[in-house]
């Protein structure tokens, strides 16, 4: 599905505050706000030529400019540039840092969170951004049907949200929630959005420029073509270096690469990565740098376990044989992950296992030797025999009804990996006596939500906090009505998984929470609903004669496109420009100084003061 092309959510940033709990008593926790931002050094007026515009070629089109309904990675990436969030991620450490909120604290029982809202953030129409904007946004998600398609998990546990003053936001919870600095929700201006009617249908694309308070302001948008943004000169963290940022949609990735060679675009993000052949070729090209780093995505096969609504109404036409765990495990036991890594990704990926990529080492899990479903065609055949699907005289697997096993698999037409792996699957499963039709299409969204598929190529961008990507497999994520858009990935609903999800959500101890998350991955692996085949590298490229420097995340070896923040595009320096003093852009503290360097925790009523080192220009990539 396009949303699996793949969210993450960049990017959905899950910011995790590691609370320190004193023995026998919960600790109040407060993160100090950043010092007053420096005014960036005045930049000389640039001529309006190509060098003041950063054009990004993307393989995905925007589905909506409304953060209430958008699902695709490109859309959520643009929202991160348009609107500020309560907190952000440090580009170097991935830890939660101030965003629109400069400070936060929790009550002793961890049921009330109070955020201090900065007083130097303005909407691009000149009005002050306040706690009331945040409270209004959260209340819409909590109360308006159809407004929380992708953010429902953040507010499902909210009891009440208020703004006692312009600089104070209070969130009351039903029970403790460990993701309260990981609320990946773009905050919109109440004074404009409250005039709109049905938020489930409003796409936020009727009036330009679109009012926001992020590092960029959207000035124009054309469906299936482009999104144009201009630098927000009044952004509290400092203005971006490029005057304009353009995301241009290319249905054909080879065409995007050709545009990069010609200098028509500055950066190519791939779909979501460049192919090995494209990367190898571009590495030999003058004025082009290829960024190859461990990715934040997984590439998987998803099974349709039987589409259903939250109240149990069944719909769709998924193959009933896939309700059998033995059949699902047989399919996955006949997938040779090593061949996929070597032949399809050609080394630009790691072999898949658990649901969380190894980049996030705290939560990364892989099965032991006794649990692993490694490539074993004989074992796969035995599992099918045991499930009652034996071969007939023609070598076809048939059920008790005599009908042969034949599956339909959803494939993204724009992703060459889907097509290549599909050929291998047809061969491997064909040897087992199973037929496979790989349906590669431009729009897989409609059949996916309708439950009209058997298997599908799937994948998500995972964030530092795993809550969102785990939440899409809970019963609460199922649609309310048949074929309705929902946050579910592939209709999984399992009570044990749900119980574990609630446990990790309420667990503030980082190590204990990580153990629960690993147990969830183990259960998901055994179920056979998701077969994670690979963790693709982030392989992307940009022109060094257009971009002098740009920040990856993490800085040591990370991605540029689809970050858990806006560091790449905010920090990018034109090749003919220079960095303003004190503004390195790569770290959370890029344009701020005077941040303290100590931590104090007082049990029951103290504060945790976070001090962060100011980054330097040398730290950039």
Coordinates of C-alpha atoms in Angstrom, one line a residue:
X1 CA 0.0 0.0 0.0
X2 CA 1.2 3.5 -0.7
X3 CA 1.3 4.3 3.0
X4 CA 3.7 1.4 3.3
X5 CA 6.1 3.2 0.9
X6 CA 6.7 3.7 3.4
X7 CA 5.6 5.7 6.4
X8 CA 7.1 6.1 9.1
X9 CA 6.1 7.4 9.3
X10 CA 8.9 9.6 9.2
X11 CA 8.4 9.7 10.2
X12 CA 6.3 9.6 12.6
X13 CA 8.7 10.6 15.3
X14 CA 8.2 8.7 18.5
X15 CA 10.1 10.6 21.1
X16 CA 10.8 8.6 24.2
X17 CA 11.6 10.3 27.5
X18 CA 13.6 8.0 29.6
X19 CA 12.1 8.6 33.0
X20 CA 14.3 8.0 36.0
X21 CA 12.3 6.5 38.8
X22 CA 13.6 6.6 42.3
X23 CA 13.1 3.5 44.4
X24 CA 9.6 3.5 45.9
X25 CA 8.5 6.7 44.3
X26 CA 8.0 8.1 40.8
X27 CA 10.2 11.0 39.8
X28 CA 8.9 14.2 38.4
X29 CA 10.7 14.8 35.1
X30 CA 11.3 18.1 33.4
X31 CA 13.4 18.7 30.4
X32 CA 14.9 22.2 30.2
X33 CA 14.0 24.3 27.3
X34 CA 16.5 25.5 24.8
X35 CA 18.1 28.9 25.3
X36 CA 16.9 31.8 23.2
X37 CA 17.9 31.0 19.5
X38 CA 20.5 33.1 17.9
X39 CA 19.4 35.3 15.1
X40 CA 21.0 33.7 12.1
X41 CA 23.6 35.8 10.5
X42 CA 22.0 37.9 7.8
X43 CA 22.2 36.2 4.5
X44 CA 22.9 38.2 1.4
X45 CA 20.0 38.2 -1.0
X46 CA 20.3 35.4 -3.4
X47 CA 19.4 35.6 -7.0
X48 CA 16.3 33.6 -7.7
X49 CA 18.1 30.9 -9.7
X50 CA 18.3 27.2 -9.4
X51 CA 20.9 27.4 -6.6
X52 CA 18.4 28.9 -4.2
X53 CA 15.9 26.0 -4.8
X54 CA 16.4 22.5 -3.5
X55 CA 14.4 20.1 -5.7
X56 CA 13.8 16.6 -4.3
X57 CA 12.7 13.8 -6.6
X58 CA 10.3 11.4 -4.9
X59 CA 8.7 8.2 -6.0
X60 CA 5.5 8.9 -4.1
X61 CA 2.8 11.5 -4.6
X62 CA 1.1 13.4 -1.7
X63 CA -2.3 11.9 -0.7
X64 CA -3.3 14.9 1.4
X65 CA -1.8 18.0 2.9
X66 CA -4.0 17.6 6.0
X67 CA -2.2 15.9 8.9
X68 CA -5.6 14.6 10.1
X69 CA -6.0 12.2 7.1
X70 CA -2.7 11.8 5.3
X71 CA -1.0 8.4 5.4
X72 CA 1.9 8.4 2.9
X73 CA 5.5 9.0 3.9
X74 CA 5.9 12.0 1.5
X75 CA 2.8 13.6 3.1
X76 CA 3.9 13.2 6.7
X77 CA 7.4 14.4 5.7
X78 CA 5.9 17.6 4.3
X79 CA 3.8 18.0 7.4
X80 CA 6.9 17.9 9.6
X81 CA 8.2 20.8 7.6
X82 CA 4.9 22.7 7.8
X83 CA 4.0 22.3 11.4
X84 CA 5.9 22.1 14.7
X85 CA 5.4 19.1 17.1
X86 CA 5.5 19.3 20.9
X87 CA 9.0 17.6 20.8
X88 CA 11.5 16.6 18.2
X89 CA 14.4 14.2 17.9
X90 CA 18.1 15.0 18.2
X91 CA 19.7 14.2 14.9
X92 CA 22.7 12.7 16.6
X93 CA 21.3 10.8 19.5
X94 CA 17.7 10.3 18.5
X95 CA 16.6 11.4 22.0
X96 CA 13.6 13.6 22.7
X97 CA 14.3 17.3 22.6
X98 CA 12.2 20.5 22.8
X99 CA 10.0 21.5 19.9
X100 CA 6.9 23.7 20.4
X101 CA 7.2 22.6 24.0
X102 CA 10.3 23.7 25.8
X103 CA 9.7 21.8 29.0
X104 CA 7.6 18.9 30.3
X105 CA 6.9 17.3 33.6
X106 CA 4.7 14.4 34.9
X107 CA 2.8 14.0 38.1
X108 CA 3.8 11.5 40.7
X109 CA 1.2 9.0 39.5
X110 CA 2.2 9.7 35.9
X111 CA -1.4 10.5 34.9
X112 CA -0.9 14.2 34.3
X113 CA 1.6 15.7 31.9
X114 CA 2.3 19.4 31.7
X115 CA 4.1 21.0 28.8
X116 CA 5.5 24.6 28.7
X117 CA 4.8 26.0 25.2
X118 CA 7.4 28.3 23.8
X119 CA 6.5 32.0 23.4
X120 CA 8.6 32.6 20.3
X121 CA 6.8 30.5 17.8
X122 CA 4.5 32.3 15.3
X123 CA 2.2 31.1 12.6
X124 CA 3.2 32.3 9.2
X125 CA 0.2 34.7 9.2
X126 CA 1.8 36.5 12.2
X127 CA -0.3 35.1 15.0
X128 CA 1.2 33.6 18.0
X129 CA 1.3 29.8 18.3
X130 CA -0.1 28.8 21.7
X131 CA -1.0 25.9 23.9
X132 CA -4.6 26.4 22.8
X133 CA -3.6 25.3 19.3
X134 CA -2.1 22.1 20.7
X135 CA -5.2 21.4 22.9
X136 CA -7.6 22.0 20.0
X137 CA -5.6 19.7 17.7
X138 CA -5.5 16.9 20.2
X139 CA -9.2 17.3 21.0
X140 CA -10.1 16.9 17.4
X141 CA -8.2 13.7 17.2
X142 CA -10.0 12.5 20.4
X143 CA -13.6 13.5 19.4
X144 CA -14.0 13.9 15.7
X145 CA -14.7 10.8 13.7
X146 CA -12.4 10.2 10.8
X147 CA -9.8 12.8 12.0
X148 CA -7.3 10.3 13.6
X149 CA -6.7 7.8 10.8
X150 CA -3.0 7.7 11.5
X151 CA -2.7 9.3 15.0
X152 CA -5.3 7.5 17.0
X153 CA -2.8 5.5 19.0
X154 CA -1.4 8.7 20.5
X155 CA -4.6 10.0 22.0
X156 CA -6.6 6.8 22.7
X157 CA -5.4 6.9 26.3
X158 CA -6.1 10.6 26.7
X159 CA -8.7 11.5 29.2
X160 CA -8.7 15.3 28.9
X161 CA -6.5 18.0 27.2
X162 CA -6.7 21.7 28.3
X163 CA -4.7 24.9 27.9
X164 CA -4.9 26.8 31.2
X165 CA -2.7 29.5 29.6
X166 CA -1.1 30.4 26.2
X167 CA 2.1 28.7 27.4
X168 CA 0.8 25.8 29.4
X169 CA -0.7 22.5 28.0
X170 CA -2.1 19.9 30.3
X171 CA -2.8 16.3 29.2
X172 CA -4.6 14.0 31.6
X173 CA -4.3 10.2 31.0
X174 CA -6.5 7.3 31.8
X175 CA -3.4 5.3 32.6
X176 CA 0.3 5.8 32.4
X177 CA 1.7 6.2 28.9
X178 CA 5.4 6.0 28.1
X179 CA 5.2 7.8 24.8
X180 CA 4.3 11.2 26.1
X181 CA 7.4 12.7 24.5
X182 CA 6.7 10.7 21.4
X183 CA 3.4 12.4 20.4
X184 CA 4.0 12.5 16.6
X185 CA 1.2 14.9 16.0
X186 CA 1.5 18.0 13.8
X187 CA -0.1 20.9 15.7
X188 CA -2.3 23.1 13.5
X189 CA -3.5 26.7 14.0
X190 CA -6.9 26.6 15.7
X191 CA -8.0 30.1 14.4
X192 CA -8.0 28.7 10.9
X193 CA -8.8 25.0 11.2
X194 CA -11.8 25.5 13.5
X195 CA -13.6 27.2 10.6
X196 CA -13.4 24.0 8.6
X197 CA -16.2 21.5 8.6
X198 CA -15.6 17.8 8.2
X199 CA -11.9 17.2 9.0
X200 CA -12.1 13.7 7.5
X201 CA -12.7 15.3 4.1
X202 CA -10.7 18.5 4.2
X203 CA -7.4 18.2 2.3
X204 CA -5.9 21.6 3.3
X205 CA -5.1 22.4 -0.3
X206 CA -7.5 25.2 -1.2
X207 CA -5.7 28.3 -0.1
X208 CA -2.0 29.1 -0.5
X209 CA 0.3 29.8 1.2
X210 CA -0.8 27.3 3.9
X211 CA -0.4 28.8 7.3
X212 CA 2.1 26.9 9.4
X213 CA 4.9 27.4 12.0
X214 CA 7.5 24.9 10.8
X215 CA 10.8 25.6 9.0
X216 CA 9.0 25.8 5.6
X217 CA 5.7 27.2 4.3
X218 CA 3.8 25.4 1.5
X219 CA 3.1 27.8 -1.3
X220 CA 1.8 25.6 -4.1
X221 CA 0.7 22.0 -4.7
X222 CA -0.4 20.0 -7.8
X223 CA -1.8 16.5 -7.4
X224 CA 0.6 13.8 -8.6
X225 CA 3.1 16.4 -9.6
X226 CA 4.8 18.6 -6.9
X227 CA 4.7 20.4 -3.6
X228 CA 6.5 23.8 -3.3
X229 CA 7.6 25.3 -0.1
X230 CA 9.4 28.5 0.9
X231 CA 11.8 29.0 3.8
X232 CA 10.1 30.3 6.9
X233 CA 12.3 33.3 7.8
X234 CA 10.6 33.6 11.2
X235 CA 11.1 30.0 12.3
X236 CA 12.1 30.0 15.9
X237 CA 15.1 27.7 15.4
X238 CA 16.4 29.8 12.5
X239 CA 15.6 30.0 8.8
X240 CA 16.6 27.3 6.3
X241 CA 19.5 28.1 4.0
X242 CA 17.6 27.3 0.8
X243 CA 14.9 29.8 -0.2
X244 CA 12.7 27.2 -1.8
X245 CA 12.2 23.4 -1.4
X246 CA 10.3 21.4 -4.0
X247 CA 9.2 17.8 -3.8
X248 CA 8.6 16.6 -7.4
X249 CA 6.9 13.3 -8.1
X250 CA 8.4 10.9 -10.6
X251 CA 6.5 7.7 -11.3
X252 CA 9.5 6.3 -13.1
X253 CA 12.6 6.1 -10.9
X254 CA 15.0 5.9 -13.9
X255 CA 13.5 9.2 -15.0
X256 CA 14.3 10.7 -11.6
X257 CA 17.9 9.5 -11.8
X258 CA 18.2 10.9 -15.3
X259 CA 16.9 14.3 -13.9
X260 CA 19.6 14.2 -11.2
X261 CA 22.3 13.6 -13.8
X262 CA 21.1 16.6 -15.8
X263 CA 20.9 18.8 -12.7
X264 CA 17.2 19.2 -13.0
X265 CA 16.8 18.0 -9.4
X266 CA 19.1 18.2 -6.5
X267 CA 18.3 15.0 -4.7
X268 CA 16.8 11.6 -5.5
X269 CA 15.1 9.6 -2.7
X270 CA 14.3 6.4 -4.6
X271 CA 11.3 4.3 -4.0
X272 CA 12.3 4.5 -1.2
X273 CA 15.9 3.6 -2.1
X274 CA 17.9 3.6 -5.3
X275 CA 18.4 0.3 -7.0
X276 CA 21.9 -1.3 -6.7
X277 CA 22.5 -0.6 -10.4
X278 CA 21.5 3.1 -10.1
X279 CA 23.6 3.5 -7.0
X280 CA 26.7 1.9 -8.7
X281 CA 26.3 4.1 -11.7
X282 CA 25.8 7.3 -9.8
X283 CA 28.9 6.7 -7.7
X284 CA 31.0 7.0 -10.8
X285 CA 29.4 10.4 -11.7
X286 CA 31.0 13.7 -11.1
X287 CA 29.2 16.1 -8.8
X288 CA 27.0 13.4 -7.3
X289 CA 27.3 11.9 -3.9
X290 CA 25.6 8.6 -3.0
X291 CA 24.5 8.2 0.6
X292 CA 24.4 4.5 1.6
X293 CA 23.5 3.9 5.3
X294 CA 21.7 1.4 7.5
X295 CA 18.0 2.0 6.9
X296 CA 15.0 2.5 9.2
X297 CA 12.7 0.4 7.2
X298 CA 11.8 -3.3 6.9
X299 CA 10.7 -5.1 3.7
X300 CA 8.1 -7.8 4.3
X301 CA 5.4 -10.1 3.1
X302 CA 2.0 -9.4 4.8
X303 CA -0.7 -12.0 4.9
X304 CA -4.4 -11.2 4.8
X305 CA -5.6 -13.1 7.9
X306 CA -9.3 -12.2 7.1
X307 CA -10.4 -8.6 6.9
X308 CA -12.8 -7.6 9.6
X309 CA -14.1 -4.6 11.4
X310 CA -13.7 -3.7 15.1
X311 CA -17.0 -5.3 15.9
X312 CA -16.1 -8.5 14.1
X313 CA -17.9 -8.1 10.7
X314 CA -16.0 -9.9 8.0
X315 CA -15.4 -8.6 4.5
X316 CA -13.1 -9.0 1.6
X317 CA -12.1 -12.1 -0.2
X318 CA -8.8 -13.2 1.3
X319 CA -8.0 -16.9 0.8
X320 CA -9.3 -18.9 3.8
X321 CA -6.2 -21.2 3.8
X322 CA -4.2 -18.3 5.2
X323 CA -6.2 -18.5 8.4
X324 CA -4.1 -21.6 9.1
X325 CA -0.8 -20.8 10.9
X326 CA 0.8 -23.9 9.4
X327 CA 0.1 -22.7 5.9
X328 CA 1.5 -19.2 6.7
X329 CA 4.6 -20.7 8.2
X330 CA 5.1 -23.0 5.2
X331 CA 5.1 -20.0 2.9
X332 CA 7.7 -18.2 4.9
X333 CA 9.8 -21.3 5.4
X334 CA 10.1 -21.5 1.7
X335 CA 11.5 -18.0 1.3
X336 CA 15.2 -17.8 0.9
X337 CA 16.1 -14.5 2.5
X338 CA 19.8 -14.8 1.7
X339 CA 19.1 -15.0 -2.0
X340 CA 16.9 -11.9 -1.8
X341 CA 19.7 -10.0 -0.1
X342 CA 22.3 -11.2 -2.6
X343 CA 20.4 -11.2 -5.8
X344 CA 17.7 -8.5 -5.4
X345 CA 19.3 -6.0 -3.0
X346 CA 22.8 -6.9 -4.1
X347 CA 24.2 -6.4 -0.6
X348 CA 22.4 -3.0 0.0
X349 CA 20.3 -4.6 2.8
X350 CA 20.5 -6.8 5.9
X351 CA 18.7 -10.1 6.2
X352 CA 15.3 -9.7 7.9
X353 CA 14.2 -11.2 11.2
X354 CA 12.2 -9.2 13.7
X355 CA 9.9 -6.3 13.1
X356 CA 12.3 -3.5 14.3
X357 CA 15.5 -2.9 12.2
X358 CA 18.9 -3.4 13.9
X359 CA 19.4 0.4 13.6
X360 CA 17.3 0.6 16.7
X361 CA 19.4 -1.6 18.9
X362 CA 17.4 -1.2 22.1
X363 CA 14.4 -2.9 20.4
X364 CA 16.0 -5.1 17.8
X365 CA 15.1 -8.7 18.1
X366 CA 15.9 -11.9 16.1
X367 CA 14.8 -15.5 16.7
X368 CA 17.0 -18.1 18.2
X369 CA 18.1 -21.2 16.3
X370 CA 15.2 -23.2 17.7
X371 CA 12.6 -20.6 16.7
X372 CA 13.9 -19.4 13.3
X373 CA 11.9 -20.2 10.2
X374 CA 15.0 -20.5 8.0
X375 CA 14.8 -21.6 4.3
X376 CA 13.7 -25.2 4.3
X377 CA 11.5 -26.4 1.4
X378 CA 11.2 -29.9 2.8
X379 CA 9.9 -28.5 6.1
X380 CA 7.5 -26.2 4.2
X381 CA 6.1 -29.2 2.3
X382 CA 5.6 -31.1 5.5
X383 CA 3.7 -28.2 7.0
X384 CA 1.4 -28.1 4.1
X385 CA 0.8 -31.8 4.2
X386 CA 0.0 -31.5 8.0
X387 CA -2.4 -28.7 7.2
X388 CA -4.3 -30.9 4.8
X389 CA -3.0 -29.4 1.5
X390 CA -1.3 -32.2 -0.3
X391 CA -0.2 -32.5 -3.9
X392 CA -2.5 -34.0 -6.5
X393 CA -1.4 -35.9 -9.6
X394 CA -0.5 -32.7 -11.3
X395 CA 1.8 -31.5 -8.5
X396 CA -0.7 -28.9 -7.3
X397 CA -1.5 -28.4 -3.6
X398 CA -5.2 -28.9 -3.1
X399 CA -7.5 -28.6 -0.1
X400 CA -10.4 -30.9 1.0
X401 CA -12.6 -29.2 -1.6
X402 CA -10.2 -30.3 -4.3
X403 CA -9.4 -26.7 -5.3
X404 CA -5.7 -25.9 -5.9
X405 CA -3.9 -23.3 -3.7
X406 CA -3.6 -20.1 -5.7
X407 CA -2.8 -16.8 -4.2
X408 CA -3.0 -13.1 -5.3
X409 CA -0.2 -10.8 -4.2
X410 CA -0.3 -7.0 -4.2
X411 CA 2.7 -5.4 -5.7
X412 CA 3.7 -1.8 -6.0
X413 CA 4.3 -1.0 -9.7
X414 CA 6.8 1.7 -8.8
X415 CA 9.0 -0.6 -6.7
X416 CA 11.4 -2.8 -8.7
X417 CA 12.1 -4.9 -5.6
X418 CA 8.5 -6.0 -5.5
X419 CA 8.7 -7.2 -9.0
X420 CA 12.0 -9.0 -8.7
X421 CA 11.1 -10.8 -5.4
X422 CA 7.7 -11.7 -6.9
X423 CA 9.5 -13.8 -9.6
X424 CA 11.4 -15.7 -6.9
X425 CA 8.3 -16.3 -4.9
X426 CA 6.5 -17.7 -7.9
X427 CA 9.4 -20.1 -8.4
X428 CA 9.8 -21.2 -4.8
X429 CA 6.1 -21.5 -4.1
X430 CA 5.5 -23.1 -7.5
X431 CA 7.9 -25.9 -6.4
X432 CA 5.7 -26.4 -3.4
X433 CA 2.7 -26.8 -5.7
X434 CA 1.2 -23.3 -5.0
X435 CA 0.2 -20.9 -7.7
X436 CA 0.9 -17.2 -7.4
X437 CA -0.3 -14.2 -9.3
X438 CA 1.7 -11.0 -8.6
X439 CA -0.6 -8.0 -9.2
X440 CA 1.6 -4.9 -9.7
X441 CA -0.5 -1.8 -9.7
X442 CA -0.1 1.9 -9.2
X443 CA -2.8 2.0 -6.5
X444 CA -2.8 -0.8 -4.1
X445 CA -4.6 1.2 -1.5
X446 CA -8.2 0.4 -2.6
X447 CA -7.9 -3.4 -2.7
X448 CA -5.8 -3.4 0.5
X449 CA -8.5 -1.6 2.6
X450 CA -11.2 -3.7 0.9
X451 CA -9.4 -6.8 2.0
X452 CA -9.4 -8.0 -1.6
X453 CA -5.9 -9.7 -1.6
X454 CA -4.2 -12.7 -0.2
X455 CA -0.7 -11.5 0.3
X456 CA 1.1 -8.2 -0.2
X457 CA 4.5 -6.7 -0.2
X458 CA 4.7 -4.5 2.9
X459 CA 7.1 -2.3 4.7
X460 CA 7.2 0.6 7.1
X461 CA 9.7 3.2 8.2
X462 CA 10.2 2.5 11.9
X463 CA 10.9 5.3 14.4
X464 CA 13.1 5.5 17.5
X465 CA 10.0 4.8 19.6
X466 CA 8.3 1.7 18.3
X467 CA 4.8 2.4 19.6
X468 CA 3.2 3.4 16.3
X469 CA 4.5 0.6 14.2
X470 CA 3.3 -1.9 16.8
X471 CA 0.0 -0.2 17.3
X472 CA -1.0 -0.9 13.6
X473 CA -1.4 -4.6 14.5
X474 CA -3.8 -4.1 17.4
X475 CA -7.5 -4.7 17.4
X476 CA -8.2 -1.0 18.0
X477 CA -6.6 -0.2 14.6
X478 CA -9.2 -2.2 12.7
X479 CA -11.7 -0.2 10.6
X480 CA -15.0 0.7 12.1
X481 CA -16.8 -0.2 8.9
X482 CA -16.0 -2.6 6.0
X483 CA -13.6 -1.2 3.5
X484 CA -13.1 2.0 5.5
X485 CA -9.7 3.6 5.7
X486 CA -8.1 2.7 9.1
X487 CA -4.7 2.6 10.7
X488 CA -4.5 -1.2 10.6
X489 CA -1.7 -2.7 8.5
X490 CA -3.2 -6.0 7.5
X491 CA -6.2 -6.7 9.8
X492 CA -4.3 -8.5 12.6
X493 CA -6.2 -8.7 15.9
X494 CA -4.9 -10.9 18.6
X495 CA -5.7 -10.5 22.3
X496 CA -2.3 -11.6 23.6
X497 CA -0.6 -9.1 21.2
X498 CA -3.0 -6.4 22.4
X499 CA -2.2 -7.2 26.1
X500 CA 1.5 -6.9 25.4
X501 CA 1.0 -3.6 23.5
X502 CA -0.8 -2.1 26.5
X503 CA 2.0 -3.3 28.8
X504 CA 4.8 -1.7 26.8
X505 CA 2.7 1.5 26.5
X506 CA 2.5 1.8 30.3
X507 CA 6.1 0.8 31.1
X508 CA 8.4 3.7 31.9
X509 CA 11.5 1.6 32.6
X510 CA 13.4 1.5 29.2
X511 CA 14.9 -2.0 29.7
X512 CA 11.6 -3.6 30.8
X513 CA 9.7 -1.9 28.0
X514 CA 12.3 -3.1 25.4
X515 CA 11.8 -6.7 26.7
X516 CA 8.1 -6.4 26.1
X517 CA 8.6 -5.0 22.6
X518 CA 10.9 -8.0 21.8
X519 CA 8.2 -10.4 23.1
X520 CA 5.7 -8.8 20.8
X521 CA 8.0 -9.2 17.8
X522 CA 8.5 -12.9 18.8
X523 CA 4.8 -13.5 18.8
X524 CA 4.3 -11.7 15.5
X525 CA 7.1 -13.8 14.0
X526 CA 5.6 -17.1 15.2
X527 CA 2.1 -16.2 13.9
X528 CA 3.3 -16.0 10.3
X529 CA 1.3 -12.9 9.6
X530 CA 4.4 -10.9 8.8
X531 CA 7.5 -12.2 7.1
X532 CA 10.3 -9.6 7.4
X533 CA 12.6 -10.5 4.6
X534 CA 15.1 -7.6 4.6
X535 CA 16.2 -4.3 6.2
X536 CA 17.0 -2.2 3.1
X537 CA 19.8 0.4 3.3
X538 CA 18.9 4.0 2.8
X539 CA 20.4 4.5 -0.7
X540 CA 19.9 8.0 -2.0
X541 CA 21.9 10.6 -4.0
X542 CA 22.4 14.3 -4.4
X543 CA 24.3 16.8 -6.4
X544 CA 27.3 18.3 -4.6
X545 CA 27.3 21.3 -7.1
X546 CA 23.9 22.2 -5.7
X547 CA 24.1 21.1 -2.1
X548 CA 27.2 21.9 -0.2
X549 CA 26.3 20.0 3.0
X550 CA 23.3 18.3 4.5
X551 CA 22.6 16.4 7.7
X552 CA 21.9 12.7 7.9
X553 CA 20.1 11.1 10.8
X554 CA 21.8 9.7 12.7
X555 CA 24.7 11.9 11.8
X556 CA 27.4 9.2 11.8
X557 CA 25.6 7.0 9.3
X558 CA 22.0 7.8 8.5
X559 CA 19.3 8.7 6.0
X560 CA 18.5 12.1 4.5
X561 CA 15.0 11.5 3.2
X562 CA 12.3 10.5 5.6
X563 CA 14.0 11.5 8.8
X564 CA 12.5 11.6 12.3
X565 CA 12.7 15.4 12.1
X566 CA 13.4 18.1 9.6
X567 CA 17.1 18.3 9.9
X568 CA 18.1 17.4 6.4
X569 CA 16.2 20.0 4.5
X570 CA 16.4 22.7 7.2
X571 CA 20.2 22.3 7.5
X572 CA 21.0 21.9 3.8
X573 CA 23.4 24.6 2.5
X574 CA 23.5 25.7 -1.1
X575 CA 26.7 24.9 -2.9
X576 CA 27.3 28.6 -3.6
X577 CA 26.2 29.6 -0.1
X578 CA 27.8 29.6 3.4
X579 CA 26.6 28.5 6.8
X580 CA 25.5 31.2 9.2
X581 CA 27.5 31.4 12.4
X582 CA 26.4 29.1 15.1
X583 CA 23.9 27.2 12.8
X584 CA 25.1 23.8 12.0
X585 CA 21.6 22.4 11.6
X586 CA 22.5 18.8 12.2
X587 CA 21.9 18.6 15.9
X588 CA 18.9 19.5 17.9
X589 CA 20.8 22.5 19.2
X590 CA 21.9 23.8 15.8
X591 CA 21.1 27.4 16.3
X592 CA 21.1 27.7 20.1
X593 CA 23.7 28.4 22.7
X594 CA 24.0 28.5 26.4
X595 CA 22.4 25.1 27.0
X596 CA 23.3 23.8 30.4
X597 CA 25.2 20.5 30.9
X598 CA 23.8 18.8 33.9
X599 CA 21.0 16.5 35.2
X600 CA 19.3 16.7 38.5
X601 CA 16.6 14.3 39.6
X602 CA 14.6 14.6 42.8
X603 CA 12.3 11.8 43.7
X604 CA 8.6 12.7 43.7
X605 CA 9.0 16.3 42.8
X606 CA 12.3 17.1 41.2
X607 CA 13.4 17.9 37.6
X608 CA 15.6 16.4 35.0
X609 CA 17.5 19.2 33.3
X610 CA 18.8 18.1 29.9
X611 CA 21.9 19.8 28.6
X612 CA 23.0 19.3 25.1
X613 CA 26.3 20.1 23.4
X614 CA 26.1 22.7 20.7
X615 CA 27.1 21.1 17.4
X616 CA 29.7 22.5 15.1
X617 CA 30.0 22.8 11.3
X618 CA 32.6 20.0 11.4
X619 CA 30.0 17.6 12.6
X620 CA 28.0 17.8 9.5
X621 CA 28.0 15.4 6.6

